[in-house]
């Protein structure tokens, strides 16, 4: 259960509120509107020719509208950052911020779309009905386990990329960091004993992607302990994880899982006592990704691990989704991909890792401001798309 959000004092003169005043987005035209001739071209009567052409051949919408370079950033406000269920209006500043990141890092026009929450079926139907306006759907801050079903049903129903960033963006960057962590330590992914603390959206996706990358021994914990098939309190998505993880059959609490573990990945919040961290195998890896308060403070983590990463920008090795999602969508839009595949996620993780040519304990992932991150990820995605672009995203 997430804690209630701490309400800030409202100070409209503070730098934070001043930066957000009026919102962070606007609309600009790509063609000039100077006179009646321009009006006739951009609107009636000229636009009718374009509309009729698209009606006859719907693929032309990718060339003659903004759709091919536009992504909807969609949330119902039920799991916003670490704030919990704060509703769609309160989610809007976050979705606007996400849209700014899309534009800055990948040249993609992103539109925040917040909606009242509802059943899985209601949200799927609502999103599917607005999908013709967009070249891709980025799901954001939707609570688990609903987020799994929503994404799965939309992927089956739509022929455009659907990507839940809280799941897959996190997983991709975690895997990128682990690729370089094992390089630094002279280890192999296949030999690691990994503990994932958290069985929500991020924890499920991290676990599944690590398994696809070759990690054999993953133990997943939720707030009540290790996921094992004999537990009767598991939701469906946790029960599936319990069957496919924990090959040594470890039972008990997080403390039992950590004993002798090589790697801890925290995506759950809370605090792990230092005495439990100390039972991990020496020279290991700690990714404490809860934000703003990591599950293991870096000062504590460094006493027991060789490599430490957090979700914060004020410590080395920031595991930040912005390393992944702009490039994922840039590549998918450019190539006209109908979905984001598991192979694309694995390739994106490798592309991010390879940008750090000489990894060290203090640098296992690039900075979000390093040049070429989105381009490298986009190129990796494009290489995996068999069919050519149908006029897809416009060049940056």
PDB file of C-alpha atoms in Angstrom, residues 201-369:
ATOM      1  CA  UNK A 201       4.488  -2.869 -12.939  1.00  0.00           C
ATOM      2  CA  UNK A 202       8.231  -2.262 -12.833  1.00  0.00           C
ATOM      3  CA  UNK A 203       9.086  -5.409 -10.881  1.00  0.00           C
ATOM      4  CA  UNK A 204       7.219  -7.693 -13.260  1.00  0.00           C
ATOM      5  CA  UNK A 205       8.762  -6.125 -16.363  1.00  0.00           C
ATOM      6  CA  UNK A 206      12.283  -6.074 -14.913  1.00  0.00           C
ATOM      7  CA  UNK A 207      12.033  -9.729 -13.969  1.00  0.00           C
ATOM      8  CA  UNK A 208      10.739 -10.830 -17.343  1.00  0.00           C
ATOM      9  CA  UNK A 209      13.306  -8.853 -19.328  1.00  0.00           C
ATOM     10  CA  UNK A 210      16.190 -10.128 -17.172  1.00  0.00           C
ATOM     11  CA  UNK A 211      15.020 -13.667 -17.773  1.00  0.00           C
ATOM     12  CA  UNK A 212      14.893 -13.064 -21.517  1.00  0.00           C
ATOM     13  CA  UNK A 213      18.432 -11.670 -21.322  1.00  0.00           C
ATOM     14  CA  UNK A 214      19.662 -14.896 -19.741  1.00  0.00           C
ATOM     15  CA  UNK A 215      19.439 -14.383 -15.981  1.00  0.00           C
ATOM     16  CA  UNK A 216      18.447 -17.765 -14.562  1.00  0.00           C
ATOM     17  CA  UNK A 217      18.140 -17.137 -10.827  1.00  0.00           C
ATOM     18  CA  UNK A 218      15.658 -14.368  -9.991  1.00  0.00           C
ATOM     19  CA  UNK A 219      13.801 -14.252  -6.685  1.00  0.00           C
ATOM     20  CA  UNK A 220      10.913 -11.778  -6.548  1.00  0.00           C
ATOM     21  CA  UNK A 221       9.533 -10.338  -3.308  1.00  0.00           C
ATOM     22  CA  UNK A 222       6.451  -8.307  -2.547  1.00  0.00           C
ATOM     23  CA  UNK A 223       5.517  -6.665   0.760  1.00  0.00           C
ATOM     24  CA  UNK A 224       4.635 -10.057   2.256  1.00  0.00           C
ATOM     25  CA  UNK A 225       7.772 -11.928   1.224  1.00  0.00           C
ATOM     26  CA  UNK A 226       9.094 -14.152  -1.530  1.00  0.00           C
ATOM     27  CA  UNK A 227       6.727 -15.131  -4.339  1.00  0.00           C
ATOM     28  CA  UNK A 228       6.316 -18.908  -4.232  1.00  0.00           C
ATOM     29  CA  UNK A 229       3.596 -21.040  -5.843  1.00  0.00           C
ATOM     30  CA  UNK A 230       2.249 -22.227  -2.481  1.00  0.00           C
ATOM     31  CA  UNK A 231       1.232 -18.727  -1.410  1.00  0.00           C
ATOM     32  CA  UNK A 232      -2.537 -18.365  -1.553  1.00  0.00           C
ATOM     33  CA  UNK A 233      -2.606 -14.562  -1.444  1.00  0.00           C
ATOM     34  CA  UNK A 234      -1.068 -13.920  -4.863  1.00  0.00           C
ATOM     35  CA  UNK A 235      -2.789 -11.926  -7.587  1.00  0.00           C
ATOM     36  CA  UNK A 236      -2.712 -13.520 -11.027  1.00  0.00           C
ATOM     37  CA  UNK A 237       0.356 -11.626 -12.278  1.00  0.00           C
ATOM     38  CA  UNK A 238       2.275 -12.544  -9.124  1.00  0.00           C
ATOM     39  CA  UNK A 239       1.224 -16.187  -9.334  1.00  0.00           C
ATOM     40  CA  UNK A 240       2.640 -16.356 -12.864  1.00  0.00           C
ATOM     41  CA  UNK A 241       5.926 -14.878 -11.629  1.00  0.00           C
ATOM     42  CA  UNK A 242       6.058 -17.350  -8.754  1.00  0.00           C
ATOM     43  CA  UNK A 243       5.969 -20.245 -11.219  1.00  0.00           C
ATOM     44  CA  UNK A 244       8.695 -18.883 -13.508  1.00  0.00           C
ATOM     45  CA  UNK A 245      11.165 -17.565 -10.892  1.00  0.00           C
ATOM     46  CA  UNK A 246      13.013 -18.720  -7.757  1.00  0.00           C
ATOM     47  CA  UNK A 247      14.609 -21.906  -9.124  1.00  0.00           C
ATOM     48  CA  UNK A 248      16.207 -22.737  -5.742  1.00  0.00           C
ATOM     49  CA  UNK A 249      12.852 -22.651  -3.979  1.00  0.00           C
ATOM     50  CA  UNK A 250      13.815 -20.018  -1.406  1.00  0.00           C
ATOM     51  CA  UNK A 251      10.962 -19.182   0.973  1.00  0.00           C
ATOM     52  CA  UNK A 252      10.405 -16.504   3.563  1.00  0.00           C
ATOM     53  CA  UNK A 253      11.008 -12.767   3.620  1.00  0.00           C
ATOM     54  CA  UNK A 254      13.177 -10.322   1.708  1.00  0.00           C
ATOM     55  CA  UNK A 255      15.890 -11.001   4.286  1.00  0.00           C
ATOM     56  CA  UNK A 256      15.899 -14.675   3.294  1.00  0.00           C
ATOM     57  CA  UNK A 257      16.088 -13.761  -0.385  1.00  0.00           C
ATOM     58  CA  UNK A 258      19.032 -11.387   0.125  1.00  0.00           C
ATOM     59  CA  UNK A 259      21.243 -13.924   1.902  1.00  0.00           C
ATOM     60  CA  UNK A 260      24.025 -14.715  -0.579  1.00  0.00           C
ATOM     61  CA  UNK A 261      22.444 -12.717  -3.404  1.00  0.00           C
ATOM     62  CA  UNK A 262      24.694 -11.028  -5.974  1.00  0.00           C
ATOM     63  CA  UNK A 263      22.258  -8.322  -7.025  1.00  0.00           C
ATOM     64  CA  UNK A 264      19.403  -6.416  -5.406  1.00  0.00           C
ATOM     65  CA  UNK A 265      16.965  -4.439  -7.576  1.00  0.00           C
ATOM     66  CA  UNK A 266      14.530  -2.347  -5.575  1.00  0.00           C
ATOM     67  CA  UNK A 267      11.407  -1.012  -7.293  1.00  0.00           C
ATOM     68  CA  UNK A 268       9.120  -1.014  -4.293  1.00  0.00           C
ATOM     69  CA  UNK A 269       9.961   1.748  -1.840  1.00  0.00           C
ATOM     70  CA  UNK A 270      10.495   1.247   1.866  1.00  0.00           C
ATOM     71  CA  UNK A 271      13.843   0.738   3.550  1.00  0.00           C
ATOM     72  CA  UNK A 272      16.031  -2.363   3.632  1.00  0.00           C
ATOM     73  CA  UNK A 273      17.885  -2.664   6.980  1.00  0.00           C
ATOM     74  CA  UNK A 274      21.648  -2.609   6.640  1.00  0.00           C
ATOM     75  CA  UNK A 275      21.989  -5.907   8.473  1.00  0.00           C
ATOM     76  CA  UNK A 276      20.051  -7.560   5.663  1.00  0.00           C
ATOM     77  CA  UNK A 277      22.099  -5.854   2.956  1.00  0.00           C
ATOM     78  CA  UNK A 278      25.249  -7.109   4.708  1.00  0.00           C
ATOM     79  CA  UNK A 279      24.228 -10.735   4.089  1.00  0.00           C
ATOM     80  CA  UNK A 280      24.541 -10.326   0.310  1.00  0.00           C
ATOM     81  CA  UNK A 281      27.507 -11.884  -1.451  1.00  0.00           C
ATOM     82  CA  UNK A 282      30.540  -9.575  -1.385  1.00  0.00           C
ATOM     83  CA  UNK A 283      31.355  -7.420  -4.399  1.00  0.00           C
ATOM     84  CA  UNK A 284      27.783  -7.359  -5.606  1.00  0.00           C
ATOM     85  CA  UNK A 285      25.330  -4.944  -7.223  1.00  0.00           C
ATOM     86  CA  UNK A 286      22.618  -2.793  -5.635  1.00  0.00           C
ATOM     87  CA  UNK A 287      20.063  -0.926  -7.732  1.00  0.00           C
ATOM     88  CA  UNK A 288      17.898   0.939  -5.193  1.00  0.00           C
ATOM     89  CA  UNK A 289      15.493   2.731  -7.503  1.00  0.00           C
ATOM     90  CA  UNK A 290      12.740   4.131  -5.293  1.00  0.00           C
ATOM     91  CA  UNK A 291      12.537   7.902  -5.716  1.00  0.00           C
ATOM     92  CA  UNK A 292      13.182  10.221  -3.967  1.00  0.00           C
ATOM     93  CA  UNK A 293      14.252   7.897  -1.116  1.00  0.00           C
ATOM     94  CA  UNK A 294      16.157   4.804  -2.290  1.00  0.00           C
ATOM     95  CA  UNK A 295      15.436   1.538  -0.491  1.00  0.00           C
ATOM     96  CA  UNK A 296      19.131   1.407   0.408  1.00  0.00           C
ATOM     97  CA  UNK A 297      20.919   4.728   0.809  1.00  0.00           C
ATOM     98  CA  UNK A 298      23.998   4.855  -1.441  1.00  0.00           C
ATOM     99  CA  UNK A 299      26.297   5.388   1.553  1.00  0.00           C
ATOM    100  CA  UNK A 300      25.002   2.151   3.062  1.00  0.00           C
ATOM    101  CA  UNK A 301      24.992   0.337  -0.259  1.00  0.00           C
ATOM    102  CA  UNK A 302      28.628   1.191  -0.988  1.00  0.00           C
ATOM    103  CA  UNK A 303      29.678  -0.469   2.252  1.00  0.00           C
ATOM    104  CA  UNK A 304      28.411  -3.796   0.953  1.00  0.00           C
ATOM    105  CA  UNK A 305      28.359  -3.653  -2.852  1.00  0.00           C
ATOM    106  CA  UNK A 306      30.839  -2.903  -5.624  1.00  0.00           C
ATOM    107  CA  UNK A 307      28.344  -1.135  -7.886  1.00  0.00           C
ATOM    108  CA  UNK A 308      25.441   1.035  -6.775  1.00  0.00           C
ATOM    109  CA  UNK A 309      22.715   2.716  -8.826  1.00  0.00           C
ATOM    110  CA  UNK A 310      19.657   4.758  -7.891  1.00  0.00           C
ATOM    111  CA  UNK A 311      16.849   6.587  -9.641  1.00  0.00           C
ATOM    112  CA  UNK A 312      18.191   9.961  -8.529  1.00  0.00           C
ATOM    113  CA  UNK A 313      20.136  12.473 -10.579  1.00  0.00           C
ATOM    114  CA  UNK A 314      22.359  13.581  -7.685  1.00  0.00           C
ATOM    115  CA  UNK A 315      24.130  10.202  -7.380  1.00  0.00           C
ATOM    116  CA  UNK A 316      26.173   8.324 -10.021  1.00  0.00           C
ATOM    117  CA  UNK A 317      24.475   5.698 -12.165  1.00  0.00           C
ATOM    118  CA  UNK A 318      20.978   7.129 -12.501  1.00  0.00           C
ATOM    119  CA  UNK A 319      18.577   4.497 -13.831  1.00  0.00           C
ATOM    120  CA  UNK A 320      16.260   6.845 -15.714  1.00  0.00           C
ATOM    121  CA  UNK A 321      13.528   5.811 -18.167  1.00  0.00           C
ATOM    122  CA  UNK A 322      14.331   8.788 -20.393  1.00  0.00           C
ATOM    123  CA  UNK A 323      17.338   6.812 -21.613  1.00  0.00           C
ATOM    124  CA  UNK A 324      14.891   4.392 -23.250  1.00  0.00           C
ATOM    125  CA  UNK A 325      11.434   5.611 -24.205  1.00  0.00           C
ATOM    126  CA  UNK A 326      12.298   8.507 -26.569  1.00  0.00           C
ATOM    127  CA  UNK A 327      14.500   6.296 -28.707  1.00  0.00           C
ATOM    128  CA  UNK A 328      12.101   3.354 -28.565  1.00  0.00           C
ATOM    129  CA  UNK A 329       9.297   5.474 -29.994  1.00  0.00           C
ATOM    130  CA  UNK A 330      11.579   7.323 -32.432  1.00  0.00           C
ATOM    131  CA  UNK A 331      12.711   4.063 -33.957  1.00  0.00           C
ATOM    132  CA  UNK A 332       9.248   2.500 -33.972  1.00  0.00           C
ATOM    133  CA  UNK A 333       7.625   5.551 -35.582  1.00  0.00           C
ATOM    134  CA  UNK A 334      10.370   5.916 -38.184  1.00  0.00           C
ATOM    135  CA  UNK A 335      10.085   2.265 -39.174  1.00  0.00           C
ATOM    136  CA  UNK A 336       6.294   2.086 -39.116  1.00  0.00           C
ATOM    137  CA  UNK A 337       6.448  -0.687 -36.534  1.00  0.00           C
ATOM    138  CA  UNK A 338       3.025  -1.955 -35.425  1.00  0.00           C
ATOM    139  CA  UNK A 339       4.285  -2.786 -31.933  1.00  0.00           C
ATOM    140  CA  UNK A 340       7.272  -2.733 -29.614  1.00  0.00           C
ATOM    141  CA  UNK A 341       8.622  -6.273 -29.441  1.00  0.00           C
ATOM    142  CA  UNK A 342      10.665  -8.044 -26.783  1.00  0.00           C
ATOM    143  CA  UNK A 343      13.587  -8.137 -29.223  1.00  0.00           C
ATOM    144  CA  UNK A 344      13.416  -4.338 -29.487  1.00  0.00           C
ATOM    145  CA  UNK A 345      13.616  -3.999 -25.697  1.00  0.00           C
ATOM    146  CA  UNK A 346      16.653  -6.266 -25.509  1.00  0.00           C
ATOM    147  CA  UNK A 347      18.313  -4.402 -28.375  1.00  0.00           C
ATOM    148  CA  UNK A 348      17.555  -1.048 -26.773  1.00  0.00           C
ATOM    149  CA  UNK A 349      19.165  -2.150 -23.513  1.00  0.00           C
ATOM    150  CA  UNK A 350      22.282  -3.277 -25.346  1.00  0.00           C
ATOM    151  CA  UNK A 351      22.448  -0.015 -27.327  1.00  0.00           C
ATOM    152  CA  UNK A 352      22.258   2.042 -24.128  1.00  0.00           C
ATOM    153  CA  UNK A 353      24.941  -0.072 -22.472  1.00  0.00           C
ATOM    154  CA  UNK A 354      27.245   0.158 -25.488  1.00  0.00           C
ATOM    155  CA  UNK A 355      27.249   3.962 -25.299  1.00  0.00           C
ATOM    156  CA  UNK A 356      29.477   3.596 -22.230  1.00  0.00           C
ATOM    157  CA  UNK A 357      32.622   2.349 -23.918  1.00  0.00           C
ATOM    158  CA  UNK A 358      34.691   1.954 -20.743  1.00  0.00           C
ATOM    159  CA  UNK A 359      32.280   1.334 -17.864  1.00  0.00           C
ATOM    160  CA  UNK A 360      33.430   1.864 -14.294  1.00  0.00           C
ATOM    161  CA  UNK A 361      31.709   1.346 -10.942  1.00  0.00           C
ATOM    162  CA  UNK A 362      30.690   5.008 -11.088  1.00  0.00           C
ATOM    163  CA  UNK A 363      29.499   4.959 -14.701  1.00  0.00           C
ATOM    164  CA  UNK A 364      27.518   1.984 -15.960  1.00  0.00           C
ATOM    165  CA  UNK A 365      24.887   3.950 -17.903  1.00  0.00           C
ATOM    166  CA  UNK A 366      25.161   7.144 -19.935  1.00  0.00           C
ATOM    167  CA  UNK A 367      23.780  10.438 -18.727  1.00  0.00           C
ATOM    168  CA  UNK A 368      20.389  11.360 -20.121  1.00  0.00           C
ATOM    169  CA  UNK A 369      22.119  14.432 -21.578  1.00  0.00           C
TER     170      UNK A 369
END
